[in-house]
mmCIF file of C-alpha atoms in Angstrom:
data_model
loop_
_atom_site.group_PDB
_atom_site.id
_atom_site.type_symbol
_atom_site.label_atom_id
_atom_site.label_comp_id
_atom_site.label_asym_id
_atom_site.label_seq_id
_atom_site.Cartn_x
_atom_site.Cartn_y
_atom_site.Cartn_z
ATOM 1 C CA MET G 1 93.794 7.031 138.037
ATOM 2 C CA ILE G 2 94.370 10.871 138.318
ATOM 3 C CA SER G 3 96.624 12.197 135.359
ATOM 4 C CA ASN G 4 95.427 15.721 134.861
ATOM 5 C CA PRO G 5 98.104 17.955 136.744
ATOM 6 C CA LEU G 6 95.436 20.671 137.855
ATOM 7 C CA THR G 7 92.990 17.885 139.097
ATOM 8 C CA TYR G 8 95.998 16.398 140.880
ATOM 9 C CA LEU G 9 96.775 19.827 142.587
ATOM 10 C CA PHE G 10 93.112 20.024 143.628
ATOM 11 C CA ILE G 11 92.993 16.906 145.240
ATOM 12 C CA VAL G 12 96.120 17.643 147.219
ATOM 13 C CA ALA G 13 94.673 21.013 148.502
ATOM 14 C CA LEU G 14 91.565 19.161 149.395
ATOM 15 C CA ILE G 15 93.091 16.556 151.412
ATOM 16 C CA ALA G 16 94.940 19.345 153.199
ATOM 17 C CA THR G 17 91.836 21.471 153.835
ATOM 18 C CA LEU G 18 89.602 18.400 155.014
ATOM 19 C CA PHE G 19 92.086 16.992 157.860
ATOM 20 C CA HIS G 20 92.632 20.822 158.865
ATOM 21 C CA LEU G 21 88.990 21.168 159.335
ATOM 22 C CA VAL G 22 88.465 18.154 161.026
ATOM 23 C CA GLU G 23 91.293 18.995 163.379
ATOM 24 C CA SER G 24 90.190 22.603 164.022
ATOM 25 C CA ARG G 25 86.291 22.183 164.096
ATOM 26 C CA THR G 26 86.161 18.851 165.909
ATOM 27 C CA ASN G 27 87.517 17.467 169.475
ATOM 28 C CA LEU G 28 88.462 14.173 168.179
ATOM 29 C CA LYS G 29 91.234 12.918 170.685
ATOM 30 C CA LEU G 30 93.178 11.258 167.799
ATOM 31 C CA PHE G 31 94.671 14.433 166.749
ATOM 32 C CA LYS G 32 96.255 14.948 170.323
ATOM 33 C CA PHE G 33 98.439 12.111 169.503
ATOM 34 C CA VAL G 34 98.462 12.036 165.520
ATOM 35 C CA PRO G 35 98.880 15.642 164.519
ATOM 36 C CA ALA G 36 96.910 16.960 161.380
ATOM 37 C CA VAL G 37 100.131 17.103 159.263
ATOM 38 C CA VAL G 38 100.860 13.349 159.721
ATOM 39 C CA MET G 39 97.383 12.498 158.797
ATOM 40 C CA ILE G 40 97.690 14.603 155.439
ATOM 41 C CA TYR G 41 100.931 12.877 154.754
ATOM 42 C CA ALA G 42 99.714 9.399 155.554
ATOM 43 C CA PHE G 43 96.453 9.908 153.542
ATOM 44 C CA SER G 44 98.306 11.427 150.298
ATOM 45 C CA MET G 45 100.792 8.540 150.744
ATOM 46 C CA LEU G 46 97.904 6.090 150.873
ATOM 47 C CA LEU G 47 96.251 7.398 147.576
ATOM 48 C CA ALA G 48 99.700 7.428 145.737
ATOM 49 C CA SER G 49 100.298 3.761 146.801
ATOM 50 C CA MET G 50 97.079 2.566 145.531
ATOM 51 C CA GLY G 51 98.034 4.413 142.276
ATOM 52 C CA VAL G 52 95.544 7.152 142.452
ATOM 53 C CA PHE G 53 97.955 9.690 141.052
ATOM 54 C CA ALA G 54 99.694 8.786 137.933
ATOM 55 C CA GLN G 55 103.470 9.390 137.809
ATOM 56 C CA ASN G 56 103.766 10.986 134.533
ATOM 57 C CA ASP G 57 105.666 14.142 133.279
ATOM 58 C CA ALA G 58 102.593 16.449 133.867
ATOM 59 C CA ILE G 59 102.158 15.526 137.351
ATOM 60 C CA SER G 60 105.846 15.548 138.197
ATOM 61 C CA SER G 61 106.149 19.212 136.489
ATOM 62 C CA ILE G 62 103.213 20.602 138.565
ATOM 63 C CA TYR G 63 104.534 18.903 141.835
ATOM 64 C CA LYS G 64 107.987 20.401 141.557
ATOM 65 C CA LEU G 65 106.760 23.905 140.390
ATOM 66 C CA THR G 66 104.055 24.223 143.414
ATOM 67 C CA LYS G 67 106.559 22.841 145.925
ATOM 68 C CA THR G 68 109.506 25.160 144.600
ATOM 69 C CA ASN G 69 107.332 28.204 144.939
ATOM 70 C CA LEU G 70 105.441 27.406 148.207
ATOM 71 C CA LEU G 71 108.580 26.357 150.274
ATOM 72 C CA PRO G 72 110.235 29.984 150.304
ATOM 73 C CA ALA G 73 107.139 31.707 150.694
ATOM 74 C CA MET G 74 106.105 29.708 153.607
ATOM 75 C CA LEU G 75 109.467 30.224 155.400
ATOM 76 C CA PHE G 76 109.566 33.966 154.834
ATOM 77 C CA LEU G 77 105.859 34.060 156.517
ATOM 78 C CA MET G 78 107.178 31.936 159.180
ATOM 79 C CA LEU G 79 110.021 34.092 160.158
ATOM 80 C CA LEU G 80 108.129 37.338 159.512
ATOM 81 C CA GLN G 81 106.437 36.639 163.061
ATOM 82 C CA VAL G 82 109.627 36.191 165.079
ATOM 83 C CA ASP G 83 110.037 39.171 167.460
ATOM 84 C CA PHE G 84 113.613 39.369 168.864
ATOM 85 C CA ARG G 85 112.831 42.038 171.529
ATOM 86 C CA HIS G 86 110.610 39.778 173.277
ATOM 87 C CA PHE G 87 112.849 37.066 173.073
ATOM 88 C CA ALA G 88 115.487 39.214 174.831
ATOM 89 C CA LYS G 89 113.341 39.500 177.868
ATOM 90 C CA LEU G 90 113.254 35.977 178.816
ATOM 91 C CA GLY G 91 116.087 36.235 180.956
ATOM 92 C CA LYS G 92 119.492 34.686 181.405
ATOM 93 C CA LYS G 93 118.577 31.189 182.553
ATOM 94 C CA LEU G 94 115.936 30.912 179.943
ATOM 95 C CA LEU G 95 118.363 31.818 177.336
ATOM 96 C CA ILE G 96 121.027 29.431 178.416
ATOM 97 C CA ALA G 97 118.504 26.642 178.653
ATOM 98 C CA TYR G 98 117.583 27.193 175.026
ATOM 99 C CA LEU G 99 120.908 27.354 173.698
ATOM 100 C CA LEU G 100 121.680 24.321 175.717
ATOM 101 C CA ALA G 101 118.765 22.554 174.149
ATOM 102 C CA VAL G 102 119.712 23.643 170.795
ATOM 103 C CA PHE G 103 123.333 22.264 171.045
ATOM 104 C CA SER G 104 122.597 19.296 172.884
ATOM 105 C CA ILE G 105 120.069 18.201 170.115
ATOM 106 C CA ALA G 106 122.614 19.141 167.363
ATOM 107 C CA PHE G 107 125.036 16.988 169.288
ATOM 108 C CA SER G 108 123.033 13.977 170.003
ATOM 109 C CA PHE G 109 122.100 13.598 166.130
ATOM 110 C CA ILE G 110 125.971 13.734 165.305
ATOM 111 C CA VAL G 111 126.831 11.199 167.909
ATOM 112 C CA VAL G 112 124.055 8.789 167.236
ATOM 113 C CA ALA G 113 124.842 8.963 163.452
ATOM 114 C CA ASN G 114 128.332 7.765 164.147
ATOM 115 C CA LEU G 115 126.968 5.178 166.509
ATOM 116 C CA PHE G 116 124.522 3.467 163.983
ATOM 117 C CA HIS G 117 126.758 4.393 160.901
ATOM 118 C CA PHE G 118 124.080 6.319 158.870
ATOM 119 C CA ASP G 119 124.154 5.634 155.199
ATOM 120 C CA LYS G 120 123.298 8.568 152.805
ATOM 121 C CA ASP G 121 119.505 8.284 152.796
ATOM 122 C CA MET G 122 119.214 7.931 156.743
ATOM 123 C CA SER G 123 121.434 10.724 157.123
ATOM 124 C CA ALA G 124 119.531 13.005 154.949
ATOM 125 C CA ALA G 125 116.079 11.757 156.682
ATOM 126 C CA PHE G 126 117.545 12.547 160.210
ATOM 127 C CA GLY G 127 119.078 15.797 159.088
ATOM 128 C CA ALA G 128 115.356 16.858 157.999
ATOM 129 C CA LEU G 129 114.358 15.411 161.601
ATOM 130 C CA ALA G 130 116.884 17.613 163.233
ATOM 131 C CA GLY G 131 115.391 20.662 161.364
ATOM 132 C CA SER G 132 112.044 19.762 162.961
ATOM 133 C CA TRP G 133 113.262 19.112 166.356
ATOM 134 C CA MET G 134 115.209 22.164 166.282
ATOM 135 C CA GLY G 135 112.266 24.346 165.130
ATOM 136 C CA GLY G 136 109.157 22.485 163.535
ATOM 137 C CA THR G 137 107.489 20.741 160.650
ATOM 138 C CA ALA G 138 108.081 23.832 158.286
ATOM 139 C CA ASN G 139 111.818 23.662 159.136
ATOM 140 C CA MET G 140 111.979 19.856 158.598
ATOM 141 C CA VAL G 141 110.323 20.351 155.002
ATOM 142 C CA ALA G 142 112.906 23.101 154.224
ATOM 143 C CA VAL G 143 115.704 21.078 155.445
ATOM 144 C CA GLY G 144 114.509 17.805 153.798
ATOM 145 C CA SER G 145 114.055 19.594 150.560
ATOM 146 C CA ALA G 146 117.650 20.991 150.622
ATOM 147 C CA LEU G 147 119.289 17.789 151.605
ATOM 148 C CA GLY G 148 117.218 15.875 148.808
ATOM 149 C CA VAL G 149 115.470 13.493 151.054
ATOM 150 C CA SER G 150 113.474 11.164 149.090
ATOM 151 C CA GLU G 151 109.718 10.793 150.008
ATOM 152 C CA ASP G 152 110.075 7.271 151.551
ATOM 153 C CA ALA G 153 112.770 8.372 153.788
ATOM 154 C CA PHE G 154 110.825 11.500 154.643
ATOM 155 C CA ALA G 155 107.755 9.445 155.683
ATOM 156 C CA TYR G 156 109.866 7.546 158.153
ATOM 157 C CA ALA G 157 111.326 10.404 159.574
ATOM 158 C CA LEU G 158 107.901 11.992 159.901
ATOM 159 C CA VAL G 159 106.657 9.039 161.818
ATOM 160 C CA VAL G 160 109.754 9.180 164.372
ATOM 161 C CA ASP G 161 108.803 12.948 164.758
ATOM 162 C CA SER G 162 105.084 12.131 165.770
ATOM 163 C CA VAL G 163 105.794 8.850 167.618
ATOM 164 C CA ASP G 164 108.952 9.940 169.582
ATOM 165 C CA TYR G 165 107.781 13.513 170.110
ATOM 166 C CA THR G 166 104.381 12.407 171.744
ATOM 167 C CA LEU G 167 106.283 10.221 174.158
ATOM 168 C CA TRP G 168 108.722 13.191 175.100
ATOM 169 C CA VAL G 169 105.639 15.506 175.646
ATOM 170 C CA MET G 170 104.088 12.768 177.860
ATOM 171 C CA LEU G 171 107.280 12.341 180.103
ATOM 172 C CA LEU G 172 107.921 16.191 180.426
ATOM 173 C CA LEU G 173 104.201 16.629 181.502
ATOM 174 C CA PHE G 174 104.541 13.697 183.935
ATOM 175 C CA LEU G 175 107.677 15.388 185.548
ATOM 176 C CA THR G 176 106.006 18.552 186.385
ATOM 177 C CA PRO G 177 104.936 17.802 189.879
ATOM 178 C CA PHE G 178 108.422 16.728 190.596
ATOM 179 C CA ALA G 179 109.863 20.131 189.657
ATOM 180 C CA HIS G 180 110.689 20.758 193.663
ATOM 181 C CA ILE G 181 113.050 17.789 193.769
ATOM 182 C CA PHE G 182 114.853 18.272 190.668
ATOM 183 C CA ASN G 183 115.310 22.130 191.595
ATOM 184 C CA ARG G 184 117.087 20.979 194.815
ATOM 185 C CA PHE G 185 119.260 18.664 192.902
ATOM 186 C CA THR G 186 120.248 21.261 190.737
ATOM 187 C CA LYS G 187 120.369 23.913 193.567
ATOM 188 C CA SER G 188 118.339 26.622 191.433
ATOM 189 C CA GLU G 189 116.247 29.377 192.542
ATOM 190 C CA GLU G 190 112.922 29.050 190.834
ATOM 191 C CA ASN G 191 111.627 32.575 190.263
ATOM 192 C CA LEU G 192 109.117 32.874 187.535
ATOM 193 C CA ALA G 193 107.033 35.551 188.485
ATOM 194 C CA TYR G 194 108.672 38.161 186.277
ATOM 195 C CA LEU G 195 108.210 36.021 183.225
ATOM 196 C CA GLY G 196 104.227 36.432 183.511
ATOM 197 C CA GLU G 197 104.854 40.013 182.362
ATOM 198 C CA ILE G 198 106.137 39.138 178.874
ATOM 199 C CA GLY G 199 103.873 39.749 175.875
ATOM 200 C CA CYS G 200 103.411 37.344 173.089
ATOM 201 C CA ALA G 201 104.706 38.521 169.754
ATOM 202 C CA CYS G 202 101.152 38.217 168.620
ATOM 203 C CA SER G 203 99.778 40.323 165.597
ATOM 204 C CA MET G 204 96.576 42.366 166.004
ATOM 205 C CA GLY G 205 94.146 43.848 163.824
ATOM 206 C CA ALA G 206 92.290 42.706 160.680
ATOM 207 C CA LYS G 207 93.899 39.702 158.828
ATOM 208 C CA ARG G 208 95.293 40.655 155.527
ATOM 209 C CA TYR G 209 95.669 37.274 153.892
ATOM 210 C CA TRP G 210 95.796 38.255 150.151
ATOM 211 C CA LEU G 211 98.450 41.008 151.029
ATOM 212 C CA LEU G 212 100.588 38.268 152.793
ATOM 213 C CA ILE G 213 100.262 35.729 150.007
ATOM 214 C CA LEU G 214 101.244 38.332 147.089
ATOM 215 C CA LEU G 215 104.314 39.438 149.429
ATOM 216 C CA ALA G 216 105.336 35.754 149.969
ATOM 217 C CA LEU G 217 105.182 34.891 146.428
ATOM 218 C CA PHE G 218 107.090 37.958 145.425
ATOM 219 C CA VAL G 219 109.794 36.970 147.914
ATOM 220 C CA SER G 220 109.738 33.247 146.488
ATOM 221 C CA LEU G 221 110.333 34.685 143.000
ATOM 222 C CA PHE G 222 112.969 36.923 144.294
ATOM 223 C CA SER G 223 114.733 34.045 146.078
ATOM 224 C CA GLN G 224 114.751 31.799 142.933
ATOM 225 C CA LEU G 225 115.996 34.415 140.792
ATOM 226 C CA ILE G 226 118.886 35.335 143.205
ATOM 227 C CA ALA G 227 119.603 31.443 143.264
ATOM 228 C CA GLN G 228 120.041 31.380 139.774
ATOM 229 C CA GLN G 229 122.910 33.858 140.028
ATOM 230 C CA PHE G 230 125.013 32.185 142.501
ATOM 231 C CA VAL G 231 124.594 28.840 144.320
ATOM 232 C CA ILE G 232 125.429 27.981 148.025
ATOM 233 C CA LEU G 233 125.905 23.907 148.078
ATOM 234 C CA ASN G 234 122.845 23.614 146.044
ATOM 235 C CA THR G 235 119.916 25.473 144.506
ATOM 236 C CA THR G 236 117.260 24.621 146.886
ATOM 237 C CA THR G 237 119.516 25.374 150.005
ATOM 238 C CA THR G 238 120.181 28.736 148.392
ATOM 239 C CA ILE G 239 116.606 29.502 148.091
ATOM 240 C CA VAL G 240 115.971 28.330 151.442
ATOM 241 C CA LEU G 241 118.522 30.597 153.056
ATOM 242 C CA ILE G 242 117.592 33.658 151.100
ATOM 243 C CA ALA G 243 114.008 33.374 151.828
ATOM 244 C CA SER G 244 115.011 32.947 155.550
ATOM 245 C CA LEU G 245 117.183 35.866 155.704
ATOM 246 C CA LEU G 246 114.469 37.974 153.862
ATOM 247 C CA GLY G 247 112.209 36.562 156.477
ATOM 248 C CA ILE G 248 114.353 37.767 159.241
ATOM 249 C CA ILE G 249 114.844 41.346 157.829
ATOM 250 C CA GLY G 250 111.225 41.754 157.425
ATOM 251 C CA SER G 251 110.650 40.716 161.224
ATOM 252 C CA PHE G 252 112.400 44.041 161.909
ATOM 253 C CA THR G 253 109.941 46.131 160.002
ATOM 254 C CA LYS G 254 106.471 47.189 160.061
ATOM 255 C CA LEU G 255 105.642 43.956 157.818
ATOM 256 C CA ARG G 256 105.343 42.040 161.151
ATOM 257 C CA LYS G 257 102.743 43.817 162.308
ATOM 258 C CA ILE G 258 100.619 42.380 159.432
ATOM 259 C CA ASN G 259 98.097 39.896 161.103
ATOM 260 C CA GLY G 260 97.430 36.451 159.345
ATOM 261 C CA SER G 261 100.951 35.324 158.392
ATOM 262 C CA SER G 262 100.748 32.215 160.745
ATOM 263 C CA GLU G 263 97.628 31.177 159.240
ATOM 264 C CA VAL G 264 98.639 31.699 155.517
ATOM 265 C CA ALA G 265 102.332 29.823 156.468
ATOM 266 C CA THR G 266 100.360 26.919 157.759
ATOM 267 C CA THR G 267 98.096 26.596 155.020
ATOM 268 C CA MET G 268 101.040 26.518 152.501
ATOM 269 C CA LEU G 269 102.846 23.955 154.942
ATOM 270 C CA TYR G 270 99.914 21.542 154.915
ATOM 271 C CA ILE G 271 99.788 21.957 151.121
ATOM 272 C CA ILE G 272 103.469 21.095 150.692
ATOM 273 C CA ILE G 273 103.145 18.109 153.183
ATOM 274 C CA ALA G 274 100.347 16.764 150.950
ATOM 275 C CA LEU G 275 102.293 17.108 147.882
ATOM 276 C CA ILE G 276 105.246 15.245 149.379
ATOM 277 C CA GLY G 277 102.932 12.306 150.533
ATOM 278 C CA SER G 278 101.420 12.019 147.164
ATOM 279 C CA ARG G 279 105.011 11.248 145.743
ATOM 280 C CA ALA G 280 105.616 8.377 148.341
ATOM 281 C CA VAL G 281 104.929 4.985 147.568
ATOM 282 C CA ILE G 282 106.304 2.723 150.417
ATOM 283 C CA GLU G 283 106.044 -1.028 149.660
ATOM 284 C CA ASP G 284 108.216 -2.125 152.699
ATOM 285 C CA PHE G 285 108.092 -0.785 156.330
ATOM 286 C CA SER G 286 110.735 -3.442 157.599
ATOM 287 C CA GLY G 287 113.195 -0.310 158.230
ATOM 288 C CA LEU G 288 111.003 1.913 160.313
ATOM 289 C CA GLY G 289 111.606 0.222 163.701
ATOM 290 C CA ILE G 290 115.301 1.157 163.701
ATOM 291 C CA TYR G 291 114.290 4.884 162.754
ATOM 292 C CA VAL G 292 111.904 5.043 166.022
ATOM 293 C CA PHE G 293 114.579 3.477 167.859
ATOM 294 C CA VAL G 294 117.352 5.848 166.833
ATOM 295 C CA GLY G 295 115.112 8.807 167.692
ATOM 296 C CA PHE G 296 114.603 7.581 171.314
ATOM 297 C CA VAL G 297 118.466 7.326 171.515
ATOM 298 C CA ILE G 298 118.655 10.760 170.333
ATOM 299 C CA LEU G 299 116.120 12.062 172.960
ATOM 300 C CA LEU G 300 117.979 10.183 175.844
ATOM 301 C CA ILE G 301 121.228 11.658 174.979
ATOM 302 C CA HIS G 302 119.569 15.214 174.775
ATOM 303 C CA ALA G 303 117.878 14.435 178.024
ATOM 304 C CA LEU G 304 121.410 13.489 179.790
ATOM 305 C CA LEU G 305 122.996 16.643 178.271
ATOM 306 C CA MET G 306 120.130 18.787 179.567
ATOM 307 C CA VAL G 307 120.371 17.375 183.183
ATOM 308 C CA VAL G 308 124.201 17.928 183.206
ATOM 309 C CA GLY G 309 123.927 21.423 181.918
ATOM 310 C CA ALA G 310 121.033 22.200 184.305
ATOM 311 C CA LYS G 311 123.503 20.999 187.112
ATOM 312 C CA ILE G 312 126.356 23.153 185.927
ATOM 313 C CA PHE G 313 124.287 26.074 185.418
ATOM 314 C CA LYS G 314 121.821 25.558 188.379
ATOM 315 C CA LEU G 315 118.721 25.828 185.971
ATOM 316 C CA ASP G 316 115.560 24.865 187.192
ATOM 317 C CA LEU G 317 112.940 21.976 185.649
ATOM 318 C CA PHE G 318 110.989 24.640 183.832
ATOM 319 C CA SER G 319 113.558 26.301 182.168
ATOM 320 C CA ILE G 320 115.045 22.980 180.579
ATOM 321 C CA ALA G 321 111.655 21.462 179.994
ATOM 322 C CA VAL G 322 109.976 24.203 178.167
ATOM 323 C CA ALA G 323 113.422 25.139 176.332
ATOM 324 C CA SER G 324 113.625 21.493 175.273
ATOM 325 C CA LEU G 325 109.814 21.198 174.161
ATOM 326 C CA SER G 326 109.846 24.509 172.434
ATOM 327 C CA ASN G 327 112.707 22.878 169.923
ATOM 328 C CA ILE G 328 111.223 19.419 169.697
ATOM 329 C CA GLY G 329 107.502 20.187 169.922
ATOM 330 C CA GLY G 330 106.948 23.879 168.873
ATOM 331 C CA VAL G 331 104.236 25.999 169.150
ATOM 332 C CA ALA G 332 101.472 23.153 169.549
ATOM 333 C CA SER G 333 103.002 21.771 172.926
ATOM 334 C CA ALA G 334 105.475 24.301 174.292
ATOM 335 C CA PRO G 335 102.913 26.628 175.735
ATOM 336 C CA ILE G 336 100.746 23.533 177.280
ATOM 337 C CA LEU G 337 104.055 22.435 179.258
ATOM 338 C CA ALA G 338 104.282 26.094 180.429
ATOM 339 C CA ALA G 339 100.826 26.331 181.350
ATOM 340 C CA THR G 340 101.212 23.398 183.683
ATOM 341 C CA TYR G 341 103.660 25.323 186.042
ATOM 342 C CA ASP G 342 101.682 28.570 185.720
ATOM 343 C CA LYS G 343 99.079 29.582 183.371
ATOM 344 C CA SER G 344 100.818 33.189 183.119
ATOM 345 C CA LEU G 345 103.656 31.565 181.679
ATOM 346 C CA VAL G 346 101.845 30.467 178.243
ATOM 347 C CA SER G 347 103.303 33.302 176.278
ATOM 348 C CA VAL G 348 107.170 32.061 177.241
ATOM 349 C CA GLY G 349 106.493 28.781 175.656
ATOM 350 C CA VAL G 350 105.089 30.516 172.700
ATOM 351 C CA LEU G 351 108.099 32.911 172.384
ATOM 352 C CA MET G 352 110.591 30.269 172.561
ATOM 353 C CA ALA G 353 109.012 28.152 170.193
ATOM 354 C CA ILE G 354 108.402 30.788 167.702
ATOM 355 C CA MET G 355 112.387 31.273 167.635
ATOM 356 C CA GLY G 356 112.781 27.590 166.457
ATOM 357 C CA TYR G 357 111.460 29.009 163.190
ATOM 358 C CA LEU G 358 114.794 30.891 162.873
ATOM 359 C CA ILE G 359 117.069 28.271 164.479
ATOM 360 C CA GLY G 360 115.401 25.106 163.021
ATOM 361 C CA THR G 361 116.414 25.715 159.149
ATOM 362 C CA PHE G 362 120.017 27.031 159.735
ATOM 363 C CA GLY G 363 120.532 24.456 162.375
ATOM 364 C CA GLY G 364 118.973 21.365 160.605
ATOM 365 C CA LEU G 365 121.005 22.348 157.491
ATOM 366 C CA LEU G 366 124.100 22.542 159.500
ATOM 367 C CA VAL G 367 123.497 19.155 161.098
ATOM 368 C CA GLY G 368 122.307 17.453 158.082
ATOM 369 C CA TYR G 369 125.398 18.430 155.774
ATOM 370 C CA ILE G 370 127.307 17.160 158.868
ATOM 371 C CA LEU G 371 125.483 13.781 158.908
ATOM 372 C CA LEU G 372 125.929 13.452 154.932
ATOM 373 C CA MET G 373 129.772 14.116 155.599
#
């Protein structure tokens, strides 16, 4: 049993590193269905359930300290790469489709919460899931932390995120050849040529990791100091909001041009996921089935609203499909779907998914607090 806090932290970081290396350096098909972030959480949870990590005050203290400092730093770096100027070039139809996706997802969560009479734990867990399905895993962690999601409930939400999302991606890819039929139904005029000229908001030049780490940790410290002076709902929510706002402000400055923010933020995310998993000891998975089923119901309502919206606004299948997957799937899958329509549209999927880093935290928090009420 590991009782030394530094050893515990080293093991957690090692788990995150190993799974990332296996995913990035090998071609294992497993990671196409089960992302590295899920594997990291599952393995950490397995070690915790086997009693590898001691549940003493020293371990609890280093867990809280590390997570509290990394969370705002990660959010700042995630938002630092958002480029609003590129997003504005997407055009009217794609912007309408994106907003339709965001609002339909939020509405679906609220409707389903009332249908299934969520309790406090389930409301908090699905609030975190809303953060993921309106942004990404980083937003899920941020919202879950702010809502006080238990480690066990977070595990369920992460499984729903992985299982339901995988099937959703498969469905949207399957529908690609039938785009012309859908477009006739909505009476849309599919004109994607202009989108190929949109550039990706990618950084160029040498990667400056240490500068980004120091900058992110400074933002983390500043966010926590401000949160001690005034509180919005609770301390964690305040820290999350301040770090997010600083990231948005930084994206309008030359800081956005510093290359490497995505890699550093992803590293921090993996470590946070491993940390949360190391505190989850699940003895009974009997409630997992209802979580997965509820996730499918949310996607069904979202899909119906997207189709109705496409008919009203005369949107093509590409627009609503990429808008939906940029929220639910994020940067990992939206560009792939866009490429099935035309390889020149990959950057469109990237841009829409990156916007989720901004929308996911604020939208997830809003939905989460509505569910808890």
